PDB file of C-alpha atoms in Angstrom:
ATOM      1  CA  MET A   1     114.805  95.724  98.625  1.00 45.00           C
ATOM      2  CA  SER A   2     112.849  98.206 100.621  1.00 59.00           C
ATOM      3  CA  GLY A   3     110.516  97.976 103.537  1.00 86.00           C
ATOM      4  CA  THR A   4     108.333  99.856 105.963  1.00 92.00           C
ATOM      5  CA  LYS A   5     108.100  99.843 109.747  1.00 94.00           C
ATOM      6  CA  MET A   6     105.379 101.577 111.770  1.00 94.00           C
ATOM      7  CA  PHE A   7     104.858 101.995 115.502  1.00 94.00           C
ATOM      8  CA  PRO A   8     102.740 104.240 117.758  1.00 93.00           C
ATOM      9  CA  VAL A   9     104.161 107.144 119.759  1.00 92.00           C
ATOM     10  CA  PRO A  10     102.665 109.492 122.373  1.00 91.00           C
ATOM     11  CA  PRO A  11     100.928 112.705 121.231  1.00 88.00           C
ATOM     12  CA  ASN A  12     103.767 114.940 122.480  1.00 88.00           C
ATOM     13  CA  PHE A  13     106.457 112.992 120.576  1.00 90.00           C
ATOM     14  CA  ASN A  14     109.505 115.017 119.454  1.00 90.00           C
ATOM     15  CA  MET A  15     110.773 113.850 116.050  1.00 91.00           C
ATOM     16  CA  ASP A  16     113.841 116.128 116.122  1.00 90.00           C
ATOM     17  CA  ASP A  17     115.089 114.475 119.319  1.00 92.00           C
ATOM     18  CA  LEU A  18     114.619 111.033 117.766  1.00 93.00           C
ATOM     19  CA  VAL A  19     116.584 111.973 114.639  1.00 93.00           C
ATOM     20  CA  GLN A  20     119.379 113.436 116.764  1.00 94.00           C
ATOM     21  CA  LYS A  21     119.598 110.315 118.966  1.00 95.00           C
ATOM     22  CA  VAL A  22     119.571 107.936 115.986  1.00 95.00           C
ATOM     23  CA  THR A  23     122.284 109.981 114.283  1.00 95.00           C
ATOM     24  CA  GLN A  24     124.460 109.964 117.397  1.00 96.00           C
ATOM     25  CA  MET A  25     123.919 106.238 117.980  1.00 96.00           C
ATOM     26  CA  TYR A  26     124.991 105.219 114.485  1.00 96.00           C
ATOM     27  CA  GLN A  27     127.900 107.658 114.375  1.00 97.00           C
ATOM     28  CA  ALA A  28     129.149 106.020 117.578  1.00 97.00           C
ATOM     29  CA  LYS A  29     128.936 102.667 115.742  1.00 95.00           C
ATOM     30  CA  GLY A  30     131.229 104.026 113.004  1.00 95.00           C
ATOM     31  CA  PHE A  31     128.625 104.898 110.377  1.00 95.00           C
ATOM     32  CA  ASP A  32     128.622 108.009 108.210  1.00 95.00           C
ATOM     33  CA  VAL A  33     125.175 109.422 108.956  1.00 96.00           C
ATOM     34  CA  THR A  34     123.526 112.253 107.059  1.00 95.00           C
ATOM     35  CA  SER A  35     120.115 113.546 108.060  1.00 94.00           C
ATOM     36  CA  MET A  36     117.940 116.083 106.290  1.00 93.00           C
ATOM     37  CA  PRO A  37     114.582 117.503 107.418  1.00 90.00           C
ATOM     38  CA  MET A  38     111.701 116.378 105.268  1.00 85.00           C
ATOM     39  CA  GLY A  39     108.267 117.969 105.180  1.00 76.00           C
ATOM     40  CA  SER A  40     106.472 118.593 108.440  1.00 74.00           C
ATOM     41  CA  GLY A  41     108.076 116.650 111.256  1.00 78.00           C
ATOM     42  CA  GLY A  42     109.950 114.138 109.139  1.00 89.00           C
ATOM     43  CA  ALA A  43     113.520 113.401 108.192  1.00 93.00           C
ATOM     44  CA  SER A  44     115.573 111.408 105.745  1.00 95.00           C
ATOM     45  CA  ILE A  45     118.562 109.675 107.349  1.00 96.00           C
ATOM     46  CA  ASP A  46     121.281 108.078 105.238  1.00 95.00           C
ATOM     47  CA  PHE A  47     123.412 105.383 106.938  1.00 96.00           C
ATOM     48  CA  ARG A  48     126.712 104.303 105.301  1.00 94.00           C
ATOM     49  CA  LYS A  49     129.605 102.204 106.586  1.00 93.00           C
ATOM     50  CA  ASN A  50     132.697 100.896 104.766  1.00 88.00           C
ATOM     51  CA  ASP A  51     131.463 102.724 101.678  1.00 81.00           C
ATOM     52  CA  GLY A  52     134.873 103.241 100.096  1.00 79.00           C
ATOM     53  CA  GLY A  53     137.804 101.214  98.917  1.00 78.00           C
ATOM     54  CA  ILE A  54     138.039  97.460  98.671  1.00 79.00           C
ATOM     55  CA  GLN A  55     135.470  96.808 101.412  1.00 78.00           C
ATOM     56  CA  LYS A  56     132.740  98.176  99.174  1.00 77.00           C
ATOM     57  CA  TYR A  57     133.693  95.976  96.231  1.00 72.00           C
ATOM     58  CA  VAL A  58     133.969  92.738  98.193  1.00 76.00           C
ATOM     59  CA  GLY A  59     130.512  93.302  99.651  1.00 80.00           C
ATOM     60  CA  LEU A  60     131.233  94.515 103.190  1.00 82.00           C
ATOM     61  CA  ALA A  61     129.728  97.997 102.793  1.00 87.00           C
ATOM     62  CA  LEU A  62     126.457  98.662 104.593  1.00 91.00           C
ATOM     63  CA  GLY A  63     124.066 101.372 103.590  1.00 91.00           C
ATOM     64  CA  ILE A  64     120.430 102.359 103.579  1.00 93.00           C
ATOM     65  CA  ARG A  65     118.211 105.443 103.673  1.00 94.00           C
ATOM     66  CA  ALA A  66     115.436 105.700 106.245  1.00 95.00           C
ATOM     67  CA  ASN A  67     112.678 108.218 105.553  1.00 95.00           C
ATOM     68  CA  ILE A  68     110.946 108.852 108.874  1.00 95.00           C
ATOM     69  CA  MET A  69     107.574 110.573 109.084  1.00 94.00           C
ATOM     70  CA  LEU A  70     105.172 111.222 111.936  1.00 91.00           C
ATOM     71  CA  GLN A  71     101.555 110.566 110.907  1.00 89.00           C
ATOM     72  CA  ASN A  72      98.676 110.595 113.406  1.00 88.00           C
ATOM     73  CA  ASN A  73     100.818 109.610 116.420  1.00 90.00           C
ATOM     74  CA  THR A  74     102.501 106.873 114.395  1.00 93.00           C
ATOM     75  CA  VAL A  75     106.108 106.872 113.249  1.00 94.00           C
ATOM     76  CA  VAL A  76     106.400 105.509 109.710  1.00 94.00           C
ATOM     77  CA  ILE A  77     109.854 104.480 108.480  1.00 95.00           C
ATOM     78  CA  ASN A  78     110.350 103.718 104.778  1.00 95.00           C
ATOM     79  CA  PHE A  79     113.665 102.147 103.840  1.00 94.00           C
ATOM     80  CA  SER A  80     115.224 102.687 100.418  1.00 90.00           C
ATOM     81  CA  ASP A  81     118.552 102.795  98.559  1.00 82.00           C
ATOM     82  CA  PRO A  82     120.174  99.710 100.097  1.00 85.00           C
ATOM     83  CA  GLU A  83     123.831  99.067  99.263  1.00 82.00           C
ATOM     84  CA  TRP A  84     123.849  95.965  97.038  1.00 82.00           C
ATOM     85  CA  THR A  85     126.353  96.914  94.292  1.00 78.00           C
ATOM     86  CA  GLY A  86     129.454  95.689  96.117  1.00 79.00           C
ATOM     87  CA  LYS A  87     127.774  92.451  97.070  1.00 81.00           C
ATOM     88  CA  ILE A  88     126.878  91.703  93.452  1.00 81.00           C
ATOM     89  CA  VAL A  89     130.435  92.514  92.318  1.00 80.00           C
ATOM     90  CA  GLY A  90     131.895  90.348  95.104  1.00 81.00           C
ATOM     91  CA  LEU A  91     129.627  87.429  94.237  1.00 84.00           C
ATOM     92  CA  ALA A  92     130.488  87.663  90.533  1.00 84.00           C
ATOM     93  CA  ILE A  93     134.241  87.908  91.121  1.00 79.00           C
ATOM     94  CA  GLY A  94     134.134  85.134  93.693  1.00 80.00           C
ATOM     95  CA  TRP A  95     132.119  82.855  91.437  1.00 78.00           C
ATOM     96  CA  VAL A  96     134.511  83.309  88.512  1.00 81.00           C
ATOM     97  CA  PHE A  97     137.940  83.531  90.190  1.00 80.00           C
ATOM     98  CA  CYS A  98     137.973  82.143  93.721  1.00 80.00           C
ATOM     99  CA  LEU A  99     135.729  81.373  96.637  1.00 82.00           C
ATOM    100  CA  ILE A 100     137.057  83.922  99.164  1.00 82.00           C
ATOM    101  CA  PRO A 101     135.347  87.012  97.638  1.00 83.00           C
ATOM    102  CA  PHE A 102     132.233  84.903  97.130  1.00 85.00           C
ATOM    103  CA  ILE A 103     132.086  83.949 100.819  1.00 87.00           C
ATOM    104  CA  ILE A 104     132.807  87.537 101.917  1.00 86.00           C
ATOM    105  CA  ALA A 105     130.041  88.809  99.620  1.00 86.00           C
ATOM    106  CA  ILE A 106     127.592  86.276 101.076  1.00 89.00           C
ATOM    107  CA  VAL A 107     128.420  87.566 104.575  1.00 89.00           C
ATOM    108  CA  GLY A 108     127.807  91.108 103.290  1.00 88.00           C
ATOM    109  CA  CYS A 109     124.476  90.038 101.752  1.00 89.00           C
ATOM    110  CA  VAL A 110     123.296  88.603 105.053  1.00 91.00           C
ATOM    111  CA  GLN A 111     124.356  91.748 106.939  1.00 91.00           C
ATOM    112  CA  GLN A 112     122.666  94.035 104.377  1.00 91.00           C
ATOM    113  CA  SER A 113     119.435  92.037 104.387  1.00 91.00           C
ATOM    114  CA  GLU A 114     119.242  92.290 108.201  1.00 93.00           C
ATOM    115  CA  PHE A 115     120.289  95.966 108.328  1.00 93.00           C
ATOM    116  CA  PRO A 116     116.855  97.610 107.732  1.00 93.00           C
ATOM    117  CA  GLN A 117     115.297  95.509 110.506  1.00 93.00           C
ATOM    118  CA  SER A 118     118.145  96.423 112.849  1.00 94.00           C
ATOM    119  CA  VAL A 119     117.835 100.146 112.089  1.00 94.00           C
ATOM    120  CA  GLY A 120     114.062  99.988 112.493  1.00 94.00           C
ATOM    121  CA  ASN A 121     114.347  98.242 115.850  1.00 94.00           C
ATOM    122  CA  ASP A 122     116.929 100.768 117.062  1.00 94.00           C
ATOM    123  CA  ILE A 123     114.737 103.691 115.993  1.00 94.00           C
ATOM    124  CA  GLN A 124     111.730 102.174 117.756  1.00 93.00           C
ATOM    125  CA  ALA A 125     113.759 101.579 120.932  1.00 93.00           C
ATOM    126  CA  LEU A 126     115.041 105.169 120.886  1.00 92.00           C
ATOM    127  CA  ALA A 127     111.522 106.486 120.203  1.00 91.00           C
ATOM    128  CA  ASN A 128     110.403 104.926 123.469  1.00 86.00           C
ATOM    129  CA  THR A 129     113.016 106.995 125.318  1.00 84.00           C
ATOM    130  CA  VAL A 130     112.230 110.357 123.669  1.00 72.00           C
TER     131      VAL A 130
END
């Protein structure tokens, strides 16, 4: 599952400030955030949370990559690499053995499906303050 979000920004928009604020915001929320510059005025930001141990394999890990580019006074965010592996494992184990991992994996699926929209909204809100 991937998606795209676009929104206008002023001509003097500073992409580096946006990337820094997004990184700080999600680190404060407990995410492991890695950002790398990309091309002219863009960045790739990787968001991961609960990406190790049992939480990953019962479906509670969250993760996505946001590739952010500035094109003609418009910020374009492309989402890729969502974390679905643990959710699939949790659903399979829960379906075969017991309902608890199945229910936990469903919760993880809902959180993961809403995560790109949440990240996109946060980036847009922070872009309005840069």
